[in-house]
XYZ file of C-alpha atoms in Angstrom:
518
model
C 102.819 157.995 299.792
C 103.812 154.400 299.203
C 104.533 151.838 301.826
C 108.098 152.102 300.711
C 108.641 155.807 300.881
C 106.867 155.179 304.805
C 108.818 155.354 308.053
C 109.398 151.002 308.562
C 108.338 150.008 312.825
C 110.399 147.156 314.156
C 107.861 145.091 315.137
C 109.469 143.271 318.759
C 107.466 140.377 320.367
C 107.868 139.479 323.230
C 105.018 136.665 323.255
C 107.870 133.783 324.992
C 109.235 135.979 327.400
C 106.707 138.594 328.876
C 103.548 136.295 327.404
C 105.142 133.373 329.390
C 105.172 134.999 332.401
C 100.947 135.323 332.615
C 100.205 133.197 335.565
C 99.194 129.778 333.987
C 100.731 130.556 330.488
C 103.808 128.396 331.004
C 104.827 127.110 327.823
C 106.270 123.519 326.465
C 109.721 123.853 324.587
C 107.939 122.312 321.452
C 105.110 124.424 321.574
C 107.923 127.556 321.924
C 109.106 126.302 318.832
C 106.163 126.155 317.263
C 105.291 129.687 318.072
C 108.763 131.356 317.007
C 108.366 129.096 313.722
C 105.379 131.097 312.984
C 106.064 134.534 314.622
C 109.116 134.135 312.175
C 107.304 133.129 309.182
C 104.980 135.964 310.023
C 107.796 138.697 309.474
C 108.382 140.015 313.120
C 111.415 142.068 313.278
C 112.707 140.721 316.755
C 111.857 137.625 318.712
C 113.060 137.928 322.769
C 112.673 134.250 323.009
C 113.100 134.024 326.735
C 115.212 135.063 329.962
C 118.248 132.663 329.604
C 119.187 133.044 333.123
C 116.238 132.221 334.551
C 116.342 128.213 333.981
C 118.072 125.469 332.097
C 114.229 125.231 329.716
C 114.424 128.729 329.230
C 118.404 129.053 328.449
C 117.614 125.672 325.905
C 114.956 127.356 324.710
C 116.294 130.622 323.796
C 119.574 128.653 322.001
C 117.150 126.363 319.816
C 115.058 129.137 318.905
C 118.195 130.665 317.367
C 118.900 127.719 315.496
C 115.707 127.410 313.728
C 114.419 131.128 312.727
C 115.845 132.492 309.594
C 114.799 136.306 309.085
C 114.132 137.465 312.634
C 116.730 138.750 314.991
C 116.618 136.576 318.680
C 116.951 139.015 321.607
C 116.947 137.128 325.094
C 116.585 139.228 328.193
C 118.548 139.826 331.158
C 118.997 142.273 334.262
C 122.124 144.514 334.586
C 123.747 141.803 336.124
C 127.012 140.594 334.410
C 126.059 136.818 335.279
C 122.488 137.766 332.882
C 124.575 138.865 330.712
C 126.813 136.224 330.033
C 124.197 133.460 330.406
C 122.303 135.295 327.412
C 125.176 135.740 325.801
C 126.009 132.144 325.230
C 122.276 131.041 324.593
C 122.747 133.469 321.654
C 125.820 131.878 319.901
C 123.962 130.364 317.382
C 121.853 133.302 316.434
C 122.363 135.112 313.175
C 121.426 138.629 314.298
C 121.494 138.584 318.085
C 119.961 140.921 320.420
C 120.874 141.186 324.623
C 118.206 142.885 326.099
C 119.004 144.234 329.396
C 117.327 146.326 331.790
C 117.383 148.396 335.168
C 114.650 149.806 337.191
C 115.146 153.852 337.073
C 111.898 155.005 339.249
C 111.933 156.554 342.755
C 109.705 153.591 344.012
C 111.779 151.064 342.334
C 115.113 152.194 343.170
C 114.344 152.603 346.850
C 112.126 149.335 347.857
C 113.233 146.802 345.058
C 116.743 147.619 344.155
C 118.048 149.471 347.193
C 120.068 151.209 345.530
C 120.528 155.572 345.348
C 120.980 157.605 341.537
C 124.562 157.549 341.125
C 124.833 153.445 341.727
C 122.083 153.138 338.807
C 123.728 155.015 336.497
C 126.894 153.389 337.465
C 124.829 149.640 336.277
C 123.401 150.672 333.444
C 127.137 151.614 331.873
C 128.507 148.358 333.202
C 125.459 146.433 331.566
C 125.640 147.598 328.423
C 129.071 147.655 328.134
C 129.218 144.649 329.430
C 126.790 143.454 326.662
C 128.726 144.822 323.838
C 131.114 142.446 324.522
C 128.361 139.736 322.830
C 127.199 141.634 320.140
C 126.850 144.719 318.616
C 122.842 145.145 318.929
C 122.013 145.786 322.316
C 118.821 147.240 324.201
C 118.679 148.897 327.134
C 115.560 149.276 329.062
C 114.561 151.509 332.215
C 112.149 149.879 333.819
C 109.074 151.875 335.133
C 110.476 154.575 332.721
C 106.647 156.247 333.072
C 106.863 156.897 336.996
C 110.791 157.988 336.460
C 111.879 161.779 337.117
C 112.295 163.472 333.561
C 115.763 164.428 333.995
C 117.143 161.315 335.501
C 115.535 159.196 333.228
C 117.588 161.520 330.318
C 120.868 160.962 332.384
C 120.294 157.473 332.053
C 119.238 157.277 328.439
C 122.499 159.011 327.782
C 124.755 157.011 330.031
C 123.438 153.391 328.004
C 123.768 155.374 324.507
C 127.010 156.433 325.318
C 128.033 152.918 326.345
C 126.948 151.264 323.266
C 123.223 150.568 323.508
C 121.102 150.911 319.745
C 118.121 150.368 320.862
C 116.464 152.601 323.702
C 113.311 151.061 325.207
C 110.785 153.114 327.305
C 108.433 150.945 329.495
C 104.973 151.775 330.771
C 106.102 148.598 333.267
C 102.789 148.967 335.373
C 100.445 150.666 332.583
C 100.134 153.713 334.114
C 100.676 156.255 331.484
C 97.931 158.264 329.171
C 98.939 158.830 325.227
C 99.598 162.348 325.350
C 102.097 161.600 328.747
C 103.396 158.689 327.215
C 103.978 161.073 323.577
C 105.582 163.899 325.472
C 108.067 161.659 327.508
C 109.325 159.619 323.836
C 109.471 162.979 322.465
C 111.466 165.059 325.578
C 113.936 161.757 325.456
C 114.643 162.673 321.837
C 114.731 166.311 322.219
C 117.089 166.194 325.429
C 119.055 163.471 325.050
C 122.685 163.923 322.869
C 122.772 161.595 320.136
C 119.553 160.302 320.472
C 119.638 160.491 316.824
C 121.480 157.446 316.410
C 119.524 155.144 318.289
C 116.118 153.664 318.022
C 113.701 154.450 320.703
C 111.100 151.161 321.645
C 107.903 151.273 323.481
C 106.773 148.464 326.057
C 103.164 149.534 327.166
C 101.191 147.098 330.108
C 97.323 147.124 329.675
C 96.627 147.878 333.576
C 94.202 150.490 332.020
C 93.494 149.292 328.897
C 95.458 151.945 327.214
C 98.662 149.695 326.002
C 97.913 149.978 322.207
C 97.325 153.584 322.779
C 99.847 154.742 324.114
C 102.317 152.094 322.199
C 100.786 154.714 319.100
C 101.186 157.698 320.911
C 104.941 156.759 320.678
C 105.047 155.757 317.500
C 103.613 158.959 316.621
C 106.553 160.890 318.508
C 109.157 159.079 316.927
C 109.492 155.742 318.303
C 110.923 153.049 315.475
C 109.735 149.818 317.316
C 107.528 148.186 319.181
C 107.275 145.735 322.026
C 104.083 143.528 321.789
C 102.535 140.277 322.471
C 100.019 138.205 320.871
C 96.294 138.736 322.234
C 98.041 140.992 324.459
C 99.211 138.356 327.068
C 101.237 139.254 329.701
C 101.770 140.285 333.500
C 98.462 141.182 334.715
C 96.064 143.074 331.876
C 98.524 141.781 329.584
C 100.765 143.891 326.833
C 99.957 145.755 323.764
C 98.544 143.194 320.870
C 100.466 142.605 318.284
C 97.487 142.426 316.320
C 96.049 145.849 317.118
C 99.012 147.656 316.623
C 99.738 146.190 313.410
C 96.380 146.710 311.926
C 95.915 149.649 313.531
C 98.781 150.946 311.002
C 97.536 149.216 308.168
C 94.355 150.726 308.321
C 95.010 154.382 309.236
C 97.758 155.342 306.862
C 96.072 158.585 306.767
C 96.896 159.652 310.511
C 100.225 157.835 310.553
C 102.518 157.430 307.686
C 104.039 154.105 308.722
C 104.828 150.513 307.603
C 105.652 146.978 309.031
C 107.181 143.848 307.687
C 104.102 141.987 309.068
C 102.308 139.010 306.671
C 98.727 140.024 308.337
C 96.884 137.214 306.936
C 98.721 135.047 309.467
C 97.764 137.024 312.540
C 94.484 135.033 313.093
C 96.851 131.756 312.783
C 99.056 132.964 315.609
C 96.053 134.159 317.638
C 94.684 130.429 317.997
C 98.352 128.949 318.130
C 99.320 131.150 321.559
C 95.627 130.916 322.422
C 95.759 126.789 322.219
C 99.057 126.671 323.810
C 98.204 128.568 326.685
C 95.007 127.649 326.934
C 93.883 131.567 327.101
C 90.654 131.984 325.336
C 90.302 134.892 323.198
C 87.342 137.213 324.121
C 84.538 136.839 321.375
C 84.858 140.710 321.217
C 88.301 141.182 320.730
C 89.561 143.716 318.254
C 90.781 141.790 314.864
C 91.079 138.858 315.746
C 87.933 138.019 318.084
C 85.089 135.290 317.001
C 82.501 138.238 316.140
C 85.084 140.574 315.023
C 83.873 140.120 311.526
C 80.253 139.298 312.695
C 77.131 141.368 312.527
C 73.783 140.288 313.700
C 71.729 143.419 313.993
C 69.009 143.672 311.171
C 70.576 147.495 310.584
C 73.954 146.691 310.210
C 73.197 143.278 308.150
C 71.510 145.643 305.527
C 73.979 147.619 305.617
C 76.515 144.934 304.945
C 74.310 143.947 301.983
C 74.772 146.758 300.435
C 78.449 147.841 300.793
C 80.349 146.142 303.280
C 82.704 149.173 304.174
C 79.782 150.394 306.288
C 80.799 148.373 308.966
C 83.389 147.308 308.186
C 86.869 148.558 308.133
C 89.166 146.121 307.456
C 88.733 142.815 304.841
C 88.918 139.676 307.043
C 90.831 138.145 304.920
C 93.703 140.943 305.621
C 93.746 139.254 309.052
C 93.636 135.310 308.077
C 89.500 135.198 308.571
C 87.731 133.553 306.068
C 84.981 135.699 304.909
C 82.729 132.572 304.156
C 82.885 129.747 306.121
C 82.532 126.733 303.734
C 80.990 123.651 305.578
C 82.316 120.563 305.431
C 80.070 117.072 306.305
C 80.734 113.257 306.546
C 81.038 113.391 302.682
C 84.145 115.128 302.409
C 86.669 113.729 301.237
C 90.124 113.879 301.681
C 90.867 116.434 298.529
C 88.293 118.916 300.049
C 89.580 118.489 303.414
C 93.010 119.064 302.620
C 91.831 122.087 300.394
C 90.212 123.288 303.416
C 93.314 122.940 305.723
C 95.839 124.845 303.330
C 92.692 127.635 303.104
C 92.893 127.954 307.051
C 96.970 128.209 306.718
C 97.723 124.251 307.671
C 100.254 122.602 305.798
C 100.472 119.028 307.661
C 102.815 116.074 306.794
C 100.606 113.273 305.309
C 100.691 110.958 308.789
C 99.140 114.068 310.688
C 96.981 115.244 307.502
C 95.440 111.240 307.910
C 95.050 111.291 311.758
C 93.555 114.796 311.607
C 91.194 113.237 308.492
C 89.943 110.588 310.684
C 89.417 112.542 313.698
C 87.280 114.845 311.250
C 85.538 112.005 309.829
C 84.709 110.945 313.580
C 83.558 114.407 313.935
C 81.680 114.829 311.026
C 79.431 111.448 312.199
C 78.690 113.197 314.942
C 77.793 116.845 313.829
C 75.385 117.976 311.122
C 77.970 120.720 309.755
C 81.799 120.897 310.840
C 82.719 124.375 311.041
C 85.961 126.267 310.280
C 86.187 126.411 314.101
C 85.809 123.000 314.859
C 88.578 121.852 311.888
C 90.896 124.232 313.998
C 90.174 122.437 317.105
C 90.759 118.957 316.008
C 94.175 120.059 313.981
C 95.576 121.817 316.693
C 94.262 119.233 319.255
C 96.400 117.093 317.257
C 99.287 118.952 317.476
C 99.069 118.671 321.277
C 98.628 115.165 321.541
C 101.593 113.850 319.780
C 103.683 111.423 321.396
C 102.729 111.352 325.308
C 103.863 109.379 327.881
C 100.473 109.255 329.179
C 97.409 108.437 326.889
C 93.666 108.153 327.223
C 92.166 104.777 325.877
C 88.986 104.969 326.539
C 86.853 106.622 329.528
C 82.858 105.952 330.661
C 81.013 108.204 332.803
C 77.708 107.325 334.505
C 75.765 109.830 335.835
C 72.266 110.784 336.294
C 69.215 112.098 339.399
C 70.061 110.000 342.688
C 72.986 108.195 340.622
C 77.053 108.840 342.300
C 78.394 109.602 339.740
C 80.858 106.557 338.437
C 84.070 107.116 335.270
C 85.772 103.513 334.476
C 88.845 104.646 332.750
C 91.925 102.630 330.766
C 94.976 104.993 330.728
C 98.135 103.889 329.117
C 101.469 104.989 330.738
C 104.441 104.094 328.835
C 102.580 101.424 326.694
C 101.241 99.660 329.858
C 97.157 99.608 329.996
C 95.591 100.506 333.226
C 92.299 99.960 334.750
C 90.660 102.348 337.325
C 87.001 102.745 338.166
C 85.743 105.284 341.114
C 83.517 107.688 342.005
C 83.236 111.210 342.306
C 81.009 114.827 343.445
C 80.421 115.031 339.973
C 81.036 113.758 336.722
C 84.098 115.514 335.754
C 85.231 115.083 339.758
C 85.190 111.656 339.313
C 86.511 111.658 335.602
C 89.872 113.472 337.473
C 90.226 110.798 340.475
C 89.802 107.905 337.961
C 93.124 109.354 336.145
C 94.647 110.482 339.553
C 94.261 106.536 340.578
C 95.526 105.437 337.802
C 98.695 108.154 337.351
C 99.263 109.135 341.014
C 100.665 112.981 341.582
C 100.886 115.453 343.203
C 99.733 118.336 341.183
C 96.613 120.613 341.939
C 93.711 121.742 339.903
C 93.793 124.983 339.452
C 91.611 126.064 336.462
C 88.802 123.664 334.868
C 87.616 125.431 331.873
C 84.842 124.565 329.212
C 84.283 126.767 325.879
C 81.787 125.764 322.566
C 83.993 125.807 319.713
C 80.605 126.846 317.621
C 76.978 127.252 318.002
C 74.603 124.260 318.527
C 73.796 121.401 320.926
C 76.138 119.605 318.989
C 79.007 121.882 319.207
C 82.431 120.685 320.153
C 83.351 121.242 323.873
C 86.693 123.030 324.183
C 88.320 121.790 327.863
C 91.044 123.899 329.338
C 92.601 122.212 332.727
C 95.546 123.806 334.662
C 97.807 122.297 336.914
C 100.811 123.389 339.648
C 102.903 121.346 341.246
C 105.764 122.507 343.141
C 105.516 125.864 341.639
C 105.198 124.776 337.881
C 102.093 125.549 336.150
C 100.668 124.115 332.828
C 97.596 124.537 330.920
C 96.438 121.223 329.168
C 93.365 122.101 326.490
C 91.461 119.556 324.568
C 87.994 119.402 322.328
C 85.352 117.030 321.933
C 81.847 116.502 321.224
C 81.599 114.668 324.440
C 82.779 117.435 327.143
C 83.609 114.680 329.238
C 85.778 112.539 327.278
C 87.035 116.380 325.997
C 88.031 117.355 329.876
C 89.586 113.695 330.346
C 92.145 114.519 327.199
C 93.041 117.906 328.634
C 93.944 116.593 332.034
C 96.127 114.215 330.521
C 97.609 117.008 328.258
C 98.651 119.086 330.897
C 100.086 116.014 333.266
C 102.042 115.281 330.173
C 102.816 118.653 329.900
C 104.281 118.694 333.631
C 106.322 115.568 333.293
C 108.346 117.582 330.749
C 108.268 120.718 333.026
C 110.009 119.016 335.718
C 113.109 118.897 334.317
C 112.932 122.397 334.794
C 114.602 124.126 337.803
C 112.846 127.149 339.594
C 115.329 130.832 338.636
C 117.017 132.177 341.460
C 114.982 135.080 343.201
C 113.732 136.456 339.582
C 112.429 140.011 339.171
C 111.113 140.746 335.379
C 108.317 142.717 335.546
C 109.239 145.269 332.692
């Protein structure tokens, strides 16, 4: 059987709406951009670019997104409220193939403590909603939230009631992971069974990780009929996180033989999109974590070495290139020049206009003085450090930490704020401590530290530090990430990254009494 002649899965991420809402994953409207650019480039089916309601950034978000992706349809979500509705509505006018995604919670626990509300009113809001939804386009999904803890035959009555009213796509959430494959397989296949004209619409999954069975039972549906799925990349999301994107989709590349089915997905970008939404964030990806983890494609006992020698298939079962790995990492030194550089860039999937392919040069060049071999990872750090950087309001200028036995530690720093140099020396607890007050002096706020990260890019003494630093403030959290030889000077350029990062948040206003926990 060809791909062709195979069943096609709508591949539905939800990385900007359900990804976003990881506690500390709060995400720039650039760097949204940015990530629908490439989920879009990528091939994903459906993008839910955000919960229009829910703020202005989000609503602006989810209408700029439409403006710039060209293949994907833009879904933005919103309860069975008709004031959800509409606001999605009109943050999809631009789209070319929009999608209102609206939902209702349908489980005994749900109904009674969250929505207060008996059977008969349910069923009663999720006509209304997706009626209500037709009204803005003809592609609309309808989800029943906590679908897995939901009595069988109400949750058919209410699968029937949103068909009937004009909903195409039917989505089946495992809202607080609960479910097992064969449960989750039996209730996607009962819904199809039972349901009349279940035929004519496409059933979804939405699996949480709370167990760690998300991808699992995301497959299990698949296998009993499902035609899309809801996923993230890395699997962020409330709590555990989602399904990965990444798992699912190689997890039907690979085994063809147990399930006949295709996606539209360019694989050899998933590694690329891993780093992006890890950067952004400022999530680190697990060194173990299927596909696209840093020893995914690594081997280091003697057995499995030889047997690599040999015949790589035993042990391994995918090509890393399949993914966007390299499968040799070619080193580049401090007599590279700009030809091989930019070779290696367009290798690792960068294509960068010539005034960021020069800073990023430099900053390798600075690197490359300071480290015997630059690594794949550390060119990914300094491009995508660049990317973050940009144009701030608030930039580092220099910074000097001294610090020793018996010695207070002492930073002198010069931060520019809109072009105006300023001065600050102090003291801290510690190094970084008094790396932090020396910016806090010189850029009062108000924000809190709420994460101070540090990760090696690669192996070695001379390994770039990678700094993640999150702030809140009033409620708004970002995550500011930045790398550097010098872990100090790295942590000072992530602090700034995320204060820069907050003075664009605060034009943001907090939603009104939210609930989106699908």
């Amino acid at each position: 059987m060809t791909s062709t002649d195979m069943k096609r899965i709508k591949i539905f991420d939800t990385t900007l709406r359900d990804g976003e809402q990881s506690p500390g994953a709060a995400m720039t409207h650039e760097e949204k951009l940015r990530i629908a650019e490439l989920l879009d480039e990528m091939g994903v089916d459906v993008i839910e670019a955000g919960f229009p309601i829910s703020s202005p950034g989000d609503f602006k978000a989810v209408s700029e997104i439409t403006k710039i992706v060209k293949r994907a349809s833009v879904c933005g979500l919103a309860r069975a409220g008709f004031k959800d509705i509409d606001r999605a509505g009109e943050a999809l006018k631009g789209a070319r193939q929009p999608r209102i995604h609206t939902f209702i919670s349908t489980s005994p626990v749900h109904m009674k403590h969250k929505l207060n509300m008996g059977e008969n009113a349910v069923l009663e809001a999720v006509g209304a909603s997706v009626t209500r939804a037709r009204n803005w386009t003809s592609d609309v999904q309808w989800s029943a939230e906590d679908a897995t803890r939901t009595v069988p035959d109400f949750l058919c009555r209410c699968v029937e009631v949103a068909i009937h009213s004009g909903a195409t796509t039917i989505n089946i959430p495992d809202t607080v992971g609960y479910s097992t494959p064969q449960e989750y397989f039996e209730i996607v296949t009962m819904l199809r069974n039972r349901v009349p004209n279940a035929d004519k619409v496409i059933f979804s999954t939405h699996c949480h990780n709370d167990l760690g069975l998300a991808v699992a039972n995301s497959l299990a549906g698949v296998l009993a009929g499902a035609g899309q799925v809801e996923c993230t990349i890395n699997g962020i999301g409330e709590r555990a996180g989602n399904a990965a994107l990444e798992e699912i989709v190689m997890s039907l590349k690979v085994r063809k033989d147990i399930m006949p089915f295709a996606t539209g997905i360019n694989t050899t970008l998933l590694s690329k999109a891993s780093k992006l939404v890890s950067n952004v964030t400022g999530f680190p990806v697990q060194y173990n974590k299927a596909i696209v983890g840093k020893n995914a494609f690594s081997h280091e006992s003697g057995i499995h070495q030889d047997g690599m020698l040999k015949n790589v298939e035993t042990y391994e079962i995918m090509r890393p290139e399949d993914v966007g790995v390299n499968a040799t990492s070619l080193m580049l030194g401090k007599l590279s020049g700009r030809h091989a550089f930019r070779d290696k860039l367009e290798n690792m999937g960068y294509a960068l206009e010539d005034a960021a392919f020069e800073d990023a040069f430099r900053r390798f060049k600075d690197l490359a003085d300071k480290k015997k071999h630059v690594f794949d990872e550390d060119i990914s750090a300094l491009v995508d450090d660049g990317f973050m950087r940009g144009q701030e309001t608030i930039k580092v200028k220099s910074v000097r930490v001294e610090t020793g036995t018996g010695i207070k530690p002492q930073a002198t720093l010069i931060l520019s704020v809109d072009g105006e140099d300023r001065h600050v020396a102090t003291g801290g607890d510690g190094p970084v401590d008094a790396v932090f007050r020396a910016i806090h002096e010189a850029f009062p706020h108000t924000a809190t530290l709420q994460l101070f990260q540090i990760n090696a890019v690669t192996e070695g003494t001379d390994a770039q530090a990678t700094v993640s630093v999150r702030l809140e403030e009033n409620g708004r959290t970002v995550t500011g990430k930045a790398s550097d030889t010098d872990t100090l000077v790295a942590a000072a350029y992530a602090y700034v990254n995320a204060l820069n990062k907050l003075l664009v948040k605060r034009e943001k206003q907090a939603p009104e009494a939210l609930t989106v926990a699908r």
